[in-house]
PDB file of C-alpha atoms in Angstrom:
ATOM      1  CA  MET A   1      43.139 128.222  42.455  1.00 49.00           C
ATOM      2  CA  SER A   2      42.952 124.494  43.152  1.00 61.00           C
ATOM      3  CA  ARG A   3      39.838 122.553  42.149  1.00 92.00           C
ATOM      4  CA  ALA A   4      39.079 118.872  42.545  1.00 98.00           C
ATOM      5  CA  TYR A   5      36.206 116.710  41.350  1.00 98.00           C
ATOM      6  CA  ALA A   6      35.340 113.059  41.582  1.00 98.00           C
ATOM      7  CA  PHE A   7      35.604 111.671  38.054  1.00 99.00           C
ATOM      8  CA  TYR A   8      33.324 109.180  36.332  1.00 99.00           C
ATOM      9  CA  PRO A   9      34.808 108.464  32.872  1.00 98.00           C
ATOM     10  CA  GLY A  10      32.240 105.914  31.722  1.00 97.00           C
ATOM     11  CA  CYS A  11      32.821 103.130  29.210  1.00 95.00           C
ATOM     12  CA  THR A  12      32.882 105.229  26.046  1.00 93.00           C
ATOM     13  CA  LEU A  13      35.972 107.181  27.042  1.00 94.00           C
ATOM     14  CA  HIS A  14      37.843 103.869  27.023  1.00 90.00           C
ATOM     15  CA  SER A  15      36.560 102.850  23.572  1.00 91.00           C
ATOM     16  CA  THR A  16      35.097 105.017  20.794  1.00 90.00           C
ATOM     17  CA  GLY A  17      35.544 108.225  22.796  1.00 95.00           C
ATOM     18  CA  VAL A  18      39.245 107.959  23.642  1.00 97.00           C
ATOM     19  CA  GLU A  19      39.855 111.427  22.180  1.00 98.00           C
ATOM     20  CA  TYR A  20      37.318 112.872  24.583  1.00 98.00           C
ATOM     21  CA  GLY A  21      38.929 111.194  27.578  1.00 98.00           C
ATOM     22  CA  VAL A  22      42.472 112.240  26.685  1.00 98.00           C
ATOM     23  CA  SER A  23      41.505 115.817  25.849  1.00 99.00           C
ATOM     24  CA  ALA A  24      39.291 116.189  28.936  1.00 98.00           C
ATOM     25  CA  ARG A  25      42.051 115.060  31.270  1.00 98.00           C
ATOM     26  CA  ALA A  26      44.662 117.208  29.515  1.00 98.00           C
ATOM     27  CA  VAL A  27      42.527 120.346  29.624  1.00 98.00           C
ATOM     28  CA  CYS A  28      41.655 119.813  33.274  1.00 98.00           C
ATOM     29  CA  ARG A  29      45.321 119.310  34.144  1.00 97.00           C
ATOM     30  CA  ALA A  30      46.224 122.540  32.362  1.00 97.00           C
ATOM     31  CA  LEU A  31      43.481 124.355  34.283  1.00 96.00           C
ATOM     32  CA  GLY A  32      44.784 123.049  37.597  1.00 96.00           C
ATOM     33  CA  VAL A  33      41.845 120.698  38.059  1.00 97.00           C
ATOM     34  CA  GLU A  34      42.328 117.381  39.821  1.00 97.00           C
ATOM     35  CA  LEU A  35      40.072 114.598  38.533  1.00 98.00           C
ATOM     36  CA  VAL A  36      39.917 111.814  41.124  1.00 98.00           C
ATOM     37  CA  GLU A  37      38.571 108.743  39.339  1.00 98.00           C
ATOM     38  CA  ILE A  38      35.924 106.845  41.294  1.00 98.00           C
ATOM     39  CA  GLU A  39      37.498 103.602  42.451  1.00 96.00           C
ATOM     40  CA  ASP A  40      35.964 100.424  41.002  1.00 97.00           C
ATOM     41  CA  TRP A  41      33.349 102.332  38.986  1.00 98.00           C
ATOM     42  CA  ASN A  42      31.007 100.334  36.759  1.00 97.00           C
ATOM     43  CA  CYS A  43      29.054 100.900  33.542  1.00 95.00           C
ATOM     44  CA  CYS A  44      26.068 103.192  34.091  1.00 95.00           C
ATOM     45  CA  GLY A  45      23.852 101.003  31.895  1.00 91.00           C
ATOM     46  CA  ALA A  46      23.083 103.685  29.324  1.00 88.00           C
ATOM     47  CA  SER A  47      21.778 102.358  25.980  1.00 72.00           C
ATOM     48  CA  SER A  48      21.141  98.934  27.505  1.00 76.00           C
ATOM     49  CA  ALA A  49      19.882  98.565  31.084  1.00 77.00           C
ATOM     50  CA  HIS A  50      17.668 101.631  31.178  1.00 67.00           C
ATOM     51  CA  SER A  51      15.837 100.546  28.020  1.00 71.00           C
ATOM     52  CA  LEU A  52      14.608  97.494  29.943  1.00 73.00           C
ATOM     53  CA  GLY A  53      13.463  99.464  32.989  1.00 69.00           C
ATOM     54  CA  GLY A  54      13.421  97.845  36.407  1.00 70.00           C
ATOM     55  CA  GLU A  55      15.865  98.140  39.252  1.00 86.00           C
ATOM     56  CA  LEU A  56      19.032  97.496  37.251  1.00 89.00           C
ATOM     57  CA  ALA A  57      18.675 100.768  35.341  1.00 90.00           C
ATOM     58  CA  ASP A  58      18.946 102.766  38.571  1.00 93.00           C
ATOM     59  CA  ALA A  59      21.115 100.369  40.573  1.00 94.00           C
ATOM     60  CA  LEU A  60      24.077 100.523  38.173  1.00 95.00           C
ATOM     61  CA  PRO A  61      24.502 104.324  38.260  1.00 97.00           C
ATOM     62  CA  ALA A  62      23.474 104.516  41.931  1.00 97.00           C
ATOM     63  CA  ARG A  63      26.392 102.276  42.874  1.00 97.00           C
ATOM     64  CA  ASN A  64      28.807 104.768  41.304  1.00 98.00           C
ATOM     65  CA  ILE A  65      27.263 107.645  43.243  1.00 98.00           C
ATOM     66  CA  LEU A  66      27.601 105.762  46.520  1.00 97.00           C
ATOM     67  CA  LEU A  67      31.209 104.849  45.728  1.00 97.00           C
ATOM     68  CA  ALA A  68      31.906 108.565  45.229  1.00 97.00           C
ATOM     69  CA  GLN A  69      30.408 109.650  48.562  1.00 96.00           C
ATOM     70  CA  PRO A  70      33.665 109.517  50.580  1.00 95.00           C
ATOM     71  CA  GLN A  71      35.188 112.101  48.221  1.00 95.00           C
ATOM     72  CA  ALA A  72      32.388 114.580  49.076  1.00 95.00           C
ATOM     73  CA  ARG A  73      32.979 116.322  45.761  1.00 96.00           C
ATOM     74  CA  ASP A  74      30.898 117.010  42.674  1.00 97.00           C
ATOM     75  CA  ILE A  75      31.216 114.206  40.114  1.00 98.00           C
ATOM     76  CA  ALA A  76      32.561 115.373  36.741  1.00 98.00           C
ATOM     77  CA  ILE A  77      30.915 113.310  33.982  1.00 99.00           C
ATOM     78  CA  PRO A  78      32.005 113.864  30.350  1.00 98.00           C
ATOM     79  CA  CYS A  79      29.410 111.599  28.668  1.00 97.00           C
ATOM     80  CA  ALA A  80      25.894 112.982  28.233  1.00 96.00           C
ATOM     81  CA  ALA A  81      24.279 109.549  28.564  1.00 94.00           C
ATOM     82  CA  CYS A  82      26.237 108.739  31.730  1.00 96.00           C
ATOM     83  CA  TYR A  83      25.364 112.143  33.159  1.00 97.00           C
ATOM     84  CA  GLY A  84      21.672 111.488  32.559  1.00 95.00           C
ATOM     85  CA  ARG A  85      21.769 108.058  34.185  1.00 95.00           C
ATOM     86  CA  LEU A  86      23.716 109.184  37.252  1.00 97.00           C
ATOM     87  CA  SER A  87      21.507 112.261  37.663  1.00 97.00           C
ATOM     88  CA  SER A  88      18.381 110.096  37.484  1.00 95.00           C
ATOM     89  CA  ALA A  89      19.784 107.657  40.036  1.00 96.00           C
ATOM     90  CA  ASP A  90      20.844 110.496  42.332  1.00 97.00           C
ATOM     91  CA  ARG A  91      17.308 111.842  42.312  1.00 97.00           C
ATOM     92  CA  ARG A  92      15.930 108.427  43.205  1.00 96.00           C
ATOM     93  CA  LEU A  93      18.461 108.030  46.015  1.00 98.00           C
ATOM     94  CA  ARG A  94      17.258 111.335  47.453  1.00 97.00           C
ATOM     95  CA  GLU A  95      13.540 110.616  47.108  1.00 97.00           C
ATOM     96  CA  ASP A  96      13.113 106.830  47.478  1.00 97.00           C
ATOM     97  CA  GLU A  97      14.129 105.735  50.973  1.00 97.00           C
ATOM     98  CA  ALA A  98      13.645 102.003  50.319  1.00 97.00           C
ATOM     99  CA  PHE A  99      15.869 102.147  47.232  1.00 97.00           C
ATOM    100  CA  ARG A 100      18.471 104.207  49.094  1.00 98.00           C
ATOM    101  CA  ARG A 101      18.627 101.720  51.960  1.00 97.00           C
ATOM    102  CA  GLN A 102      18.901  98.814  49.529  1.00 96.00           C
ATOM    103  CA  MET A 103      21.812 100.443  47.669  1.00 96.00           C
ATOM    104  CA  GLU A 104      23.538 101.383  50.919  1.00 97.00           C
ATOM    105  CA  GLU A 105      23.347  97.753  52.025  1.00 96.00           C
ATOM    106  CA  ILE A 106      24.694  96.487  48.695  1.00 92.00           C
ATOM    107  CA  THR A 107      27.634  98.904  48.565  1.00 93.00           C
ATOM    108  CA  GLY A 108      28.373  99.303  52.253  1.00 94.00           C
ATOM    109  CA  ARG A 109      28.388 103.073  51.724  1.00 94.00           C
ATOM    110  CA  GLU A 110      26.057 105.669  53.187  1.00 96.00           C
ATOM    111  CA  TYR A 111      24.356 108.135  50.851  1.00 97.00           C
ATOM    112  CA  ALA A 112      24.908 111.658  52.143  1.00 95.00           C
ATOM    113  CA  GLY A 113      24.142 113.622  48.978  1.00 94.00           C
ATOM    114  CA  ALA A 114      27.753 114.781  49.068  1.00 92.00           C
ATOM    115  CA  ALA A 115      28.681 113.864  45.487  1.00 95.00           C
ATOM    116  CA  ARG A 116      26.510 115.706  42.986  1.00 96.00           C
ATOM    117  CA  PRO A 117      26.575 114.458  39.361  1.00 98.00           C
ATOM    118  CA  ARG A 118      27.544 117.251  36.955  1.00 98.00           C
ATOM    119  CA  ALA A 119      28.192 117.349  33.232  1.00 98.00           C
ATOM    120  CA  LEU A 120      31.797 118.222  32.423  1.00 98.00           C
ATOM    121  CA  LEU A 121      30.523 120.943  30.080  1.00 98.00           C
ATOM    122  CA  ASP A 122      28.612 122.460  32.989  1.00 98.00           C
ATOM    123  CA  ILE A 123      31.811 122.546  35.053  1.00 98.00           C
ATOM    124  CA  LEU A 124      33.859 124.099  32.251  1.00 97.00           C
ATOM    125  CA  THR A 125      31.272 126.795  31.556  1.00 97.00           C
ATOM    126  CA  SER A 126      30.119 127.492  35.128  1.00 96.00           C
ATOM    127  CA  ASP A 127      33.099 127.076  37.449  1.00 96.00           C
ATOM    128  CA  PHE A 128      35.720 129.055  35.518  1.00 95.00           C
ATOM    129  CA  PRO A 129      35.475 132.844  35.118  1.00 94.00           C
ATOM    130  CA  PRO A 130      35.975 133.913  31.469  1.00 94.00           C
ATOM    131  CA  GLU A 131      39.128 135.856  32.334  1.00 94.00           C
ATOM    132  CA  GLU A 132      40.684 132.728  33.860  1.00 94.00           C
ATOM    133  CA  LEU A 133      40.121 130.729  30.680  1.00 95.00           C
ATOM    134  CA  ARG A 134      41.204 133.625  28.481  1.00 95.00           C
ATOM    135  CA  ALA A 135      44.531 133.823  30.317  1.00 96.00           C
ATOM    136  CA  ARG A 136      45.271 130.206  29.331  1.00 96.00           C
ATOM    137  CA  LEU A 137      44.804 130.682  25.582  1.00 97.00           C
ATOM    138  CA  ARG A 138      47.812 130.392  23.288  1.00 97.00           C
ATOM    139  CA  ARG A 139      46.150 129.952  19.907  1.00 96.00           C
ATOM    140  CA  PRO A 140      42.807 131.749  19.385  1.00 97.00           C
ATOM    141  CA  LEU A 141      40.550 129.780  17.042  1.00 99.00           C
ATOM    142  CA  ALA A 142      40.137 132.560  14.486  1.00 98.00           C
ATOM    143  CA  GLY A 143      38.243 131.492  11.372  1.00 98.00           C
ATOM    144  CA  LEU A 144      36.598 128.491  12.993  1.00 99.00           C
ATOM    145  CA  GLN A 145      32.836 128.771  12.547  1.00 99.00           C
ATOM    146  CA  PRO A 146      31.225 125.990  14.587  1.00 99.00           C
ATOM    147  CA  VAL A 147      27.677 125.124  15.465  1.00 99.00           C
ATOM    148  CA  SER A 148      27.198 123.967  19.055  1.00 99.00           C
ATOM    149  CA  TYR A 149      25.562 120.566  19.295  1.00 99.00           C
ATOM    150  CA  TYR A 150      24.347 119.384  22.707  1.00 98.00           C
ATOM    151  CA  GLY A 151      22.297 116.452  21.447  1.00 97.00           C
ATOM    152  CA  CYS A 152      19.118 115.243  23.102  1.00 95.00           C
ATOM    153  CA  LEU A 153      20.549 113.886  26.388  1.00 93.00           C
ATOM    154  CA  LEU A 154      22.791 116.553  27.896  1.00 96.00           C
ATOM    155  CA  LEU A 155      19.957 118.817  29.089  1.00 96.00           C
ATOM    156  CA  ARG A 156      16.989 116.445  29.117  1.00 94.00           C
ATOM    157  CA  PRO A 157      14.749 115.637  30.813  1.00 94.00           C
ATOM    158  CA  PRO A 158      15.004 119.120  32.359  1.00 93.00           C
ATOM    159  CA  GLN A 159      13.839 118.030  35.815  1.00 93.00           C
ATOM    160  CA  ILE A 160      16.793 115.625  35.984  1.00 92.00           C
ATOM    161  CA  ALA A 161      19.580 116.831  33.694  1.00 90.00           C
ATOM    162  CA  GLY A 162      18.644 120.476  33.174  1.00 80.00           C
ATOM    163  CA  GLY A 163      19.149 123.599  35.212  1.00 90.00           C
ATOM    164  CA  TRP A 164      22.658 124.606  34.166  1.00 96.00           C
ATOM    165  CA  ASP A 165      21.715 125.829  30.670  1.00 97.00           C
ATOM    166  CA  ASP A 166      18.482 126.577  28.831  1.00 95.00           C
ATOM    167  CA  THR A 167      16.932 123.254  27.823  1.00 94.00           C
ATOM    168  CA  GLU A 168      15.521 124.425  24.480  1.00 91.00           C
ATOM    169  CA  HIS A 169      17.875 127.280  23.580  1.00 94.00           C
ATOM    170  CA  PRO A 170      21.214 126.590  25.290  1.00 97.00           C
ATOM    171  CA  VAL A 171      23.926 129.241  25.059  1.00 98.00           C
ATOM    172  CA  LYS A 172      26.872 128.216  27.240  1.00 98.00           C
ATOM    173  CA  LEU A 173      28.759 126.208  24.618  1.00 98.00           C
ATOM    174  CA  ASP A 174      28.454 129.090  22.144  1.00 98.00           C
ATOM    175  CA  ARG A 175      29.843 131.469  24.758  1.00 98.00           C
ATOM    176  CA  LEU A 176      32.766 129.174  25.506  1.00 98.00           C
ATOM    177  CA  LEU A 177      33.620 128.775  21.821  1.00 99.00           C
ATOM    178  CA  GLY A 178      33.403 132.538  21.356  1.00 98.00           C
ATOM    179  CA  LEU A 179      35.807 132.984  24.252  1.00 98.00           C
ATOM    180  CA  LEU A 180      38.247 130.687  22.427  1.00 98.00           C
ATOM    181  CA  GLY A 181      38.180 133.012  19.421  1.00 98.00           C
ATOM    182  CA  ALA A 182      35.802 130.968  17.250  1.00 99.00           C
ATOM    183  CA  GLU A 183      32.714 132.425  15.578  1.00 99.00           C
ATOM    184  CA  PRO A 184      29.735 130.250  16.588  1.00 99.00           C
ATOM    185  CA  ARG A 185      26.960 130.141  14.018  1.00 99.00           C
ATOM    186  CA  PRO A 186      23.318 130.384  15.109  1.00 98.00           C
ATOM    187  CA  TRP A 187      21.094 127.406  14.338  1.00 98.00           C
ATOM    188  CA  THR A 188      18.011 125.705  15.765  1.00 97.00           C
ATOM    189  CA  TYR A 189      19.211 122.089  15.910  1.00 98.00           C
ATOM    190  CA  ALA A 190      21.413 122.256  19.022  1.00 98.00           C
ATOM    191  CA  THR A 191      19.309 119.762  20.998  1.00 97.00           C
ATOM    192  CA  ASP A 192      17.876 117.621  18.186  1.00 97.00           C
ATOM    193  CA  CYS A 193      18.508 113.870  18.305  1.00 96.00           C
ATOM    194  CA  CYS A 194      21.219 112.376  16.065  1.00 96.00           C
ATOM    195  CA  GLY A 195      19.870 108.823  16.427  1.00 93.00           C
ATOM    196  CA  ALA A 196      22.943 107.366  18.142  1.00 89.00           C
ATOM    197  CA  SER A 197      20.846 104.887  20.149  1.00 84.00           C
ATOM    198  CA  MET A 198      19.650 103.316  16.884  1.00 84.00           C
ATOM    199  CA  THR A 199      22.984 103.254  15.114  1.00 78.00           C
ATOM    200  CA  LEU A 200      23.292  99.434  15.178  1.00 77.00           C
ATOM    201  CA  ASN A 201      19.765  98.424  14.219  1.00 80.00           C
ATOM    202  CA  ARG A 202      18.273 101.291  12.188  1.00 88.00           C
ATOM    203  CA  GLY A 203      21.087 102.694  10.115  1.00 80.00           C
ATOM    204  CA  ASP A 204      18.606 104.115   7.624  1.00 88.00           C
ATOM    205  CA  ILE A 205      17.001 106.343  10.251  1.00 92.00           C
ATOM    206  CA  VAL A 206      20.370 107.362  11.674  1.00 92.00           C
ATOM    207  CA  ALA A 207      21.702 108.331   8.240  1.00 91.00           C
ATOM    208  CA  ARG A 208      18.648 110.516   7.690  1.00 94.00           C
ATOM    209  CA  LEU A 209      18.970 112.236  11.078  1.00 96.00           C
ATOM    210  CA  VAL A 210      22.707 112.821  10.684  1.00 96.00           C
ATOM    211  CA  GLY A 211      22.228 114.115   7.145  1.00 96.00           C
ATOM    212  CA  ARG A 212      19.592 116.541   8.379  1.00 97.00           C
ATOM    213  CA  LEU A 213      21.912 117.892  11.066  1.00 98.00           C
ATOM    214  CA  VAL A 214      24.922 118.293   8.785  1.00 98.00           C
ATOM    215  CA  ASP A 215      22.759 119.959   6.122  1.00 98.00           C
ATOM    216  CA  ALA A 216      21.477 122.385   8.763  1.00 98.00           C
ATOM    217  CA  ALA A 217      25.027 123.118   9.919  1.00 99.00           C
ATOM    218  CA  GLU A 218      26.059 123.883   6.342  1.00 98.00           C
ATOM    219  CA  ASP A 219      23.017 126.109   5.859  1.00 98.00           C
ATOM    220  CA  ALA A 220      24.031 127.993   9.015  1.00 99.00           C
ATOM    221  CA  GLY A 221      27.424 128.755   7.463  1.00 99.00           C
ATOM    222  CA  ALA A 222      29.367 126.463   9.797  1.00 99.00           C
ATOM    223  CA  ASN A 223      32.622 124.736   8.922  1.00 98.00           C
ATOM    224  CA  CYS A 224      32.493 122.275  11.833  1.00 99.00           C
ATOM    225  CA  ILE A 225      30.276 120.833  14.572  1.00 99.00           C
ATOM    226  CA  VAL A 226      31.252 120.854  18.262  1.00 99.00           C
ATOM    227  CA  THR A 227      29.754 118.528  20.852  1.00 98.00           C
ATOM    228  CA  ALA A 228      30.223 117.326  24.423  1.00 97.00           C
ATOM    229  CA  CYS A 229      28.623 113.911  23.889  1.00 97.00           C
ATOM    230  CA  PRO A 230      30.759 110.924  22.820  1.00 96.00           C
ATOM    231  CA  LEU A 231      27.757 109.112  21.337  1.00 94.00           C
ATOM    232  CA  CYS A 232      26.882 112.148  19.220  1.00 97.00           C
ATOM    233  CA  GLN A 233      30.488 112.665  18.129  1.00 98.00           C
ATOM    234  CA  ALA A 234      30.939 109.054  17.058  1.00 95.00           C
ATOM    235  CA  ASN A 235      27.619 109.068  15.234  1.00 95.00           C
ATOM    236  CA  LEU A 236      28.074 112.379  13.420  1.00 97.00           C
ATOM    237  CA  ASP A 237      31.719 111.678  12.630  1.00 97.00           C
ATOM    238  CA  GLY A 238      31.077 108.202  11.274  1.00 94.00           C
ATOM    239  CA  ARG A 239      27.697 108.505   9.569  1.00 93.00           C
ATOM    240  CA  GLN A 240      28.216 111.219   6.980  1.00 92.00           C
ATOM    241  CA  GLY A 241      28.429 108.614   4.258  1.00 81.00           C
ATOM    242  CA  ARG A 242      29.646 109.792   0.885  1.00 83.00           C
ATOM    243  CA  ARG A 243      29.117 113.509   1.315  1.00 89.00           C
ATOM    244  CA  PRO A 244      31.461 115.315  -1.098  1.00 91.00           C
ATOM    245  CA  GLN A 245      32.625 117.590   1.726  1.00 94.00           C
ATOM    246  CA  PRO A 246      32.046 115.906   5.079  1.00 97.00           C
ATOM    247  CA  MET A 247      32.068 118.232   8.073  1.00 98.00           C
ATOM    248  CA  PRO A 248      34.553 117.765  10.946  1.00 99.00           C
ATOM    249  CA  VAL A 249      33.048 117.016  14.362  1.00 99.00           C
ATOM    250  CA  PHE A 250      35.055 118.083  17.418  1.00 99.00           C
ATOM    251  CA  TYR A 251      34.792 117.465  21.121  1.00 99.00           C
ATOM    252  CA  VAL A 252      34.702 120.787  22.956  1.00 99.00           C
ATOM    253  CA  THR A 253      37.695 119.642  25.001  1.00 99.00           C
ATOM    254  CA  GLU A 254      39.711 119.104  21.807  1.00 99.00           C
ATOM    255  CA  LEU A 255      39.156 122.725  20.817  1.00 99.00           C
ATOM    256  CA  LEU A 256      39.970 123.906  24.330  1.00 98.00           C
ATOM    257  CA  GLY A 257      43.206 121.931  24.133  1.00 98.00           C
ATOM    258  CA  LEU A 258      43.991 123.333  20.683  1.00 99.00           C
ATOM    259  CA  ALA A 259      43.406 126.905  21.863  1.00 98.00           C
ATOM    260  CA  MET A 260      45.573 126.248  24.934  1.00 98.00           C
ATOM    261  CA  GLY A 261      48.375 124.815  22.787  1.00 98.00           C
ATOM    262  CA  LEU A 262      48.315 121.352  24.374  1.00 98.00           C
ATOM    263  CA  GLU A 263      50.378 119.029  22.174  1.00 96.00           C
ATOM    264  CA  GLU A 264      48.804 115.828  23.500  1.00 96.00           C
ATOM    265  CA  VAL A 265      45.408 117.113  22.358  1.00 98.00           C
ATOM    266  CA  ILE A 266      46.618 118.323  18.966  1.00 95.00           C
ATOM    267  CA  GLY A 267      47.816 114.783  18.237  1.00 95.00           C
ATOM    268  CA  LEU A 268      44.269 113.426  18.552  1.00 97.00           C
ATOM    269  CA  PHE A 269      42.869 114.962  15.374  1.00 98.00           C
ATOM    270  CA  GLY A 270      44.292 112.188  13.187  1.00 97.00           C
ATOM    271  CA  ARG A 271      42.002 109.688  14.949  1.00 96.00           C
ATOM    272  CA  HIS A 272      38.816 111.249  13.572  1.00 97.00           C
ATOM    273  CA  ILE A 273      36.916 109.607  10.728  1.00 97.00           C
ATOM    274  CA  VAL A 274      36.303 112.982   9.086  1.00 98.00           C
ATOM    275  CA  ASP A 275      39.840 114.378   9.205  1.00 98.00           C
ATOM    276  CA  PRO A 276      39.688 117.922  10.635  1.00 98.00           C
ATOM    277  CA  ARG A 277      43.345 118.721   9.974  1.00 98.00           C
ATOM    278  CA  PRO A 278      42.897 120.153   6.457  1.00 98.00           C
ATOM    279  CA  LEU A 279      40.384 122.682   7.841  1.00 99.00           C
ATOM    280  CA  LEU A 280      42.628 123.573  10.774  1.00 99.00           C
ATOM    281  CA  ARG A 281      45.669 123.980   8.514  1.00 98.00           C
ATOM    282  CA  ARG A 282      43.712 126.142   6.094  1.00 98.00           C
ATOM    283  CA  LEU A 283      42.801 128.429   8.994  1.00 98.00           C
ATOM    284  CA  GLY A 284      46.392 128.521  10.245  1.00 98.00           C
ATOM    285  CA  LEU A 285      45.510 126.668  13.449  1.00 98.00           C
ATOM    286  CA  LEU A 286      47.850 123.756  12.712  1.00 96.00           C
ATOM    287  CA  PRO A 287      51.284 123.817  11.058  1.00 87.00           C
TER     288      PRO A 287
END
């Protein structure tokens, strides 16, 4: 079955989240998904423009939505922050006629509501029947005991980013990891903030938030954390300090690629700050 989506990679997938970008594209290719990158896309303004308010915060992501209109496809967005900004702008384009007309004039494109922003995790957990994913598996993730970490942006605010999973008690990532052969551990921190937006100016707060999350993951009996947010992954992977046994932090697409036996994904694990390869070798998931 052929599937195609407009693709908004965002800035992070070209910098600190390269592993996410490579693994997302590889997994989608293996699933027969065509990702058609939006031509001439721009930064969505997350972590900078929206903190100042004003028109720029909505204009930056709105431009990307208008550029995607000719594709008339859902927009696959890996980054949680980008997804939130594009979803917010899409809502304003629908509801604010003056803003819509202004953006149409700037871009020379007409807004038809034909390109709906969607989180990549939503697409992976909603558009593929379990049996279709199961048929692609080559290496079940037996022994891996992850906690699913959505972070605070992927499902919030619910009136903008929610609707595809429960905002307070999400389950879809757990179900996907279980399908891959892992044993997800229950915990109550799946949507807590990791402090990524403060990582440059309030390292003390970030260290406390990250420590709290990793402690909770350990208490839950987990041996790794899995996320679909590049800001969360970079923060959790790089802010564990001098913990005697730091916990690996995976992108969900990395584990999908591992379970599907995709060599280009397996080669990404050496790029992590907390090296996950000893854990994977101990479990027999890597040679």
